[in-house]
PDB file of C-alpha atoms in Angstrom:
ATOM      1  CA  GLN A   1     -21.838 134.473  -8.061  1.00  0.00           C
ATOM      2  CA  VAL A   2     -19.877 137.013 -10.034  1.00  0.00           C
ATOM      3  CA  GLN A   3     -20.583 138.379 -13.468  1.00  0.00           C
ATOM      4  CA  LEU A   4     -17.635 139.362 -15.638  1.00  0.00           C
ATOM      5  CA  VAL A   5     -17.499 142.031 -18.336  1.00  0.00           C
ATOM      6  CA  GLU A   6     -14.481 142.625 -20.559  1.00  0.00           C
ATOM      7  CA  SER A   7     -13.576 145.852 -22.301  1.00  0.00           C
ATOM      8  CA  GLY A   8     -10.661 147.450 -24.105  1.00  0.00           C
ATOM      9  CA  GLY A   9     -10.386 145.416 -27.276  1.00  0.00           C
ATOM     10  CA  GLY A  10      -9.923 146.945 -30.685  1.00  0.00           C
ATOM     11  CA  LEU A  11      -7.906 147.149 -33.886  1.00  0.00           C
ATOM     12  CA  VAL A  12      -4.223 148.023 -33.555  1.00  0.00           C
ATOM     13  CA  GLN A  13      -1.097 147.828 -35.668  1.00  0.00           C
ATOM     14  CA  PRO A  14       1.707 145.342 -35.018  1.00  0.00           C
ATOM     15  CA  GLY A  15       3.970 146.546 -32.224  1.00  0.00           C
ATOM     16  CA  ALA A  16       1.250 148.527 -30.497  1.00  0.00           C
ATOM     17  CA  SER A  17      -0.136 148.065 -26.993  1.00  0.00           C
ATOM     18  CA  LEU A  18      -3.619 147.530 -25.579  1.00  0.00           C
ATOM     19  CA  ARG A  19      -4.976 147.117 -22.091  1.00  0.00           C
ATOM     20  CA  LEU A  20      -7.966 144.893 -21.497  1.00  0.00           C
ATOM     21  CA  SER A  21     -10.137 145.119 -18.406  1.00  0.00           C
ATOM     22  CA  CYS A  22     -12.337 142.515 -16.784  1.00  0.00           C
ATOM     23  CA  THR A  23     -14.726 143.943 -14.227  1.00  0.00           C
ATOM     24  CA  ALA A  24     -16.645 141.808 -11.776  1.00  0.00           C
ATOM     25  CA  SER A  25     -20.091 142.593 -10.429  1.00  0.00           C
ATOM     26  CA  GLY A  26     -22.108 140.718  -7.853  1.00  0.00           C
ATOM     27  CA  GLY A  27     -19.029 140.366  -5.675  1.00  0.00           C
ATOM     28  CA  THR A  28     -15.270 140.712  -5.673  1.00  0.00           C
ATOM     29  CA  LEU A  29     -12.698 138.362  -7.137  1.00  0.00           C
ATOM     30  CA  SER A  30     -11.194 137.619  -3.753  1.00  0.00           C
ATOM     31  CA  GLY A  31     -10.725 133.875  -3.437  1.00  0.00           C
ATOM     32  CA  TYR A  32     -11.140 133.287  -7.167  1.00  0.00           C
ATOM     33  CA  ALA A  33      -8.462 132.203  -9.553  1.00  0.00           C
ATOM     34  CA  THR A  34      -8.806 134.574 -12.495  1.00  0.00           C
ATOM     35  CA  ALA A  35      -7.431 134.230 -15.973  1.00  0.00           C
ATOM     36  CA  TRP A  36      -7.473 135.486 -19.513  1.00  0.00           C
ATOM     37  CA  PHE A  37      -7.986 133.085 -22.380  1.00  0.00           C
ATOM     38  CA  ARG A  38      -8.139 133.752 -26.092  1.00  0.00           C
ATOM     39  CA  GLN A  39      -9.555 131.987 -29.081  1.00  0.00           C
ATOM     40  CA  ALA A  40      -8.792 132.686 -32.712  1.00  0.00           C
ATOM     41  CA  PRO A  41     -10.990 131.425 -35.543  1.00  0.00           C
ATOM     42  CA  GLY A  42     -10.415 127.752 -36.196  1.00  0.00           C
ATOM     43  CA  LYS A  43      -8.146 127.368 -33.173  1.00  0.00           C
ATOM     44  CA  GLU A  44      -8.573 125.980 -29.692  1.00  0.00           C
ATOM     45  CA  ARG A  45      -8.972 128.217 -26.689  1.00  0.00           C
ATOM     46  CA  GLU A  46      -5.567 129.222 -25.372  1.00  0.00           C
ATOM     47  CA  PHE A  47      -4.499 130.210 -21.874  1.00  0.00           C
ATOM     48  CA  VAL A  48      -2.963 133.678 -21.849  1.00  0.00           C
ATOM     49  CA  ALA A  49      -2.383 134.678 -18.224  1.00  0.00           C
ATOM     50  CA  GLY A  50      -3.793 134.058 -14.777  1.00  0.00           C
ATOM     51  CA  PHE A  51      -3.757 134.754 -11.051  1.00  0.00           C
ATOM     52  CA  SER A  52      -3.756 132.083  -8.383  1.00  0.00           C
ATOM     53  CA  ARG A  53      -6.719 132.044  -6.006  1.00  0.00           C
ATOM     54  CA  ASN A  54      -4.883 134.014  -3.347  1.00  0.00           C
ATOM     55  CA  GLY A  55      -3.630 136.441  -5.959  1.00  0.00           C
ATOM     56  CA  GLY A  56      -0.067 135.870  -4.946  1.00  0.00           C
ATOM     57  CA  TYR A  57       1.163 134.213  -8.112  1.00  0.00           C
ATOM     58  CA  THR A  58       0.845 134.986 -11.790  1.00  0.00           C
ATOM     59  CA  TYR A  59       1.186 132.630 -14.720  1.00  0.00           C
ATOM     60  CA  TYR A  60       1.596 133.216 -18.432  1.00  0.00           C
ATOM     61  CA  GLY A  61       1.231 131.231 -21.601  1.00  0.00           C
ATOM     62  CA  ASP A  62       4.482 130.666 -23.454  1.00  0.00           C
ATOM     63  CA  SER A  63       3.422 132.735 -26.445  1.00  0.00           C
ATOM     64  CA  VAL A  64       2.905 135.903 -24.390  1.00  0.00           C
ATOM     65  CA  LYS A  65       5.641 135.707 -21.760  1.00  0.00           C
ATOM     66  CA  GLY A  66       7.624 138.915 -21.621  1.00  0.00           C
ATOM     67  CA  ARG A  67       4.997 140.860 -23.591  1.00  0.00           C
ATOM     68  CA  PHE A  68       1.773 140.645 -21.558  1.00  0.00           C
ATOM     69  CA  ILE A  69       1.214 141.528 -17.919  1.00  0.00           C
ATOM     70  CA  ILE A  70      -1.767 140.559 -15.785  1.00  0.00           C
ATOM     71  CA  SER A  71      -2.666 142.722 -12.823  1.00  0.00           C
ATOM     72  CA  ARG A  72      -5.648 143.624 -10.701  1.00  0.00           C
ATOM     73  CA  ASP A  73      -6.898 146.558  -8.684  1.00  0.00           C
ATOM     74  CA  SER A  74      -6.664 146.767  -4.904  1.00  0.00           C
ATOM     75  CA  GLY A  75     -10.421 146.363  -4.588  1.00  0.00           C
ATOM     76  CA  LYS A  76     -10.196 143.004  -6.335  1.00  0.00           C
ATOM     77  CA  THR A  77     -13.016 143.798  -8.723  1.00  0.00           C
ATOM     78  CA  THR A  78     -11.049 144.379 -11.908  1.00  0.00           C
ATOM     79  CA  VAL A  79      -8.367 142.326 -13.609  1.00  0.00           C
ATOM     80  CA  TYR A  80      -6.268 143.873 -16.342  1.00  0.00           C
ATOM     81  CA  LEU A  81      -4.259 142.465 -19.208  1.00  0.00           C
ATOM     82  CA  GLN A  82      -1.599 144.813 -20.497  1.00  0.00           C
ATOM     83  CA  MET A  83      -0.586 143.637 -23.954  1.00  0.00           C
ATOM     84  CA  ASN A  84       2.619 145.029 -25.438  1.00  0.00           C
ATOM     85  CA  SER A  85       4.463 144.396 -28.683  1.00  0.00           C
ATOM     86  CA  LEU A  86       1.337 142.970 -30.230  1.00  0.00           C
ATOM     87  CA  LYS A  87       1.687 140.624 -33.175  1.00  0.00           C
ATOM     88  CA  PRO A  88      -0.829 139.580 -35.836  1.00  0.00           C
ATOM     89  CA  GLU A  89      -0.930 136.141 -34.228  1.00  0.00           C
ATOM     90  CA  ASP A  90      -2.335 137.745 -31.074  1.00  0.00           C
ATOM     91  CA  THR A  91      -5.575 138.393 -32.965  1.00  0.00           C
ATOM     92  CA  ALA A  92      -8.386 136.615 -31.136  1.00  0.00           C
ATOM     93  CA  VAL A  93     -11.393 137.016 -28.906  1.00  0.00           C
ATOM     94  CA  TYR A  94     -10.093 137.521 -25.388  1.00  0.00           C
ATOM     95  CA  SER A  95     -12.205 136.333 -22.481  1.00  0.00           C
ATOM     96  CA  CYS A  96     -11.717 136.537 -18.756  1.00  0.00           C
ATOM     97  CA  ALA A  97     -12.688 133.744 -16.425  1.00  0.00           C
ATOM     98  CA  ALA A  98     -12.937 133.141 -12.706  1.00  0.00           C
ATOM     99  CA  GLY A  99     -13.269 130.080 -10.561  1.00  0.00           C
ATOM    100  CA  ARG A 100     -13.067 129.199  -6.890  1.00  0.00           C
ATOM    101  CA  GLY A 101     -12.030 125.612  -7.342  1.00  0.00           C
ATOM    102  CA  VAL A 102      -9.083 126.141  -9.673  1.00  0.00           C
ATOM    103  CA  ILE A 103      -5.870 124.679  -8.333  1.00  0.00           C
ATOM    104  CA  THR A 104      -2.502 125.989  -9.390  1.00  0.00           C
ATOM    105  CA  SER A 105      -1.641 123.009 -11.571  1.00  0.00           C
ATOM    106  CA  SER A 106      -4.856 123.543 -13.542  1.00  0.00           C
ATOM    107  CA  ILE A 107      -4.815 127.303 -13.869  1.00  0.00           C
ATOM    108  CA  GLY A 108      -4.355 127.016 -17.626  1.00  0.00           C
ATOM    109  CA  ASN A 109      -7.259 124.615 -18.072  1.00  0.00           C
ATOM    110  CA  HIS A 110     -10.338 126.535 -19.225  1.00  0.00           C
ATOM    111  CA  GLU A 111     -12.617 123.724 -18.082  1.00  0.00           C
ATOM    112  CA  GLN A 112     -11.809 124.572 -14.471  1.00  0.00           C
ATOM    113  CA  TYR A 113     -13.435 127.997 -14.588  1.00  0.00           C
ATOM    114  CA  ALA A 114     -17.083 128.474 -13.733  1.00  0.00           C
ATOM    115  CA  TYR A 115     -17.573 132.129 -14.658  1.00  0.00           C
ATOM    116  CA  TRP A 116     -16.870 133.768 -17.994  1.00  0.00           C
ATOM    117  CA  GLY A 117     -17.246 137.129 -19.613  1.00  0.00           C
ATOM    118  CA  GLN A 118     -18.633 137.625 -23.100  1.00  0.00           C
ATOM    119  CA  GLY A 119     -15.243 138.316 -24.673  1.00  0.00           C
ATOM    120  CA  THR A 120     -13.675 141.244 -26.465  1.00  0.00           C
ATOM    121  CA  GLN A 121     -12.137 141.202 -29.936  1.00  0.00           C
ATOM    122  CA  VAL A 122      -8.491 142.111 -30.397  1.00  0.00           C
ATOM    123  CA  THR A 123      -7.275 142.490 -33.962  1.00  0.00           C
ATOM    124  CA  VAL A 124      -3.642 143.171 -34.782  1.00  0.00           C
ATOM    125  CA  SER A 125      -3.180 144.151 -38.396  1.00  0.00           C
ATOM    126  CA  SER A 126      -1.374 146.681 -40.535  1.00  0.00           C
TER     127      SER A 126
END
């Protein structure tokens, strides 16, 4: 099984950019659907972006479309989330997740993912 570790969070001003990384150990992410979720205080966990199991398709939550980009390295051990034009409402703990059994129609459902990182805080504030 894979272990996931996120990095790259921090405090930025509105309009700035950040890139988060999710690095897998104990194996590669080949064959896993991988995704980023976020959770702000008092709110439900929200799907941000994800890769299909074969890595051929990407999906985005409505609130981040056009601003965030998910990508991964050729070795399939690291997934990135490039976040541009950040807004205060993007403030949350961002977590990456992976799962072998995630089908495309459920890629935004956090309950489908078996493996999670510990999360990294992103704060957007002036």
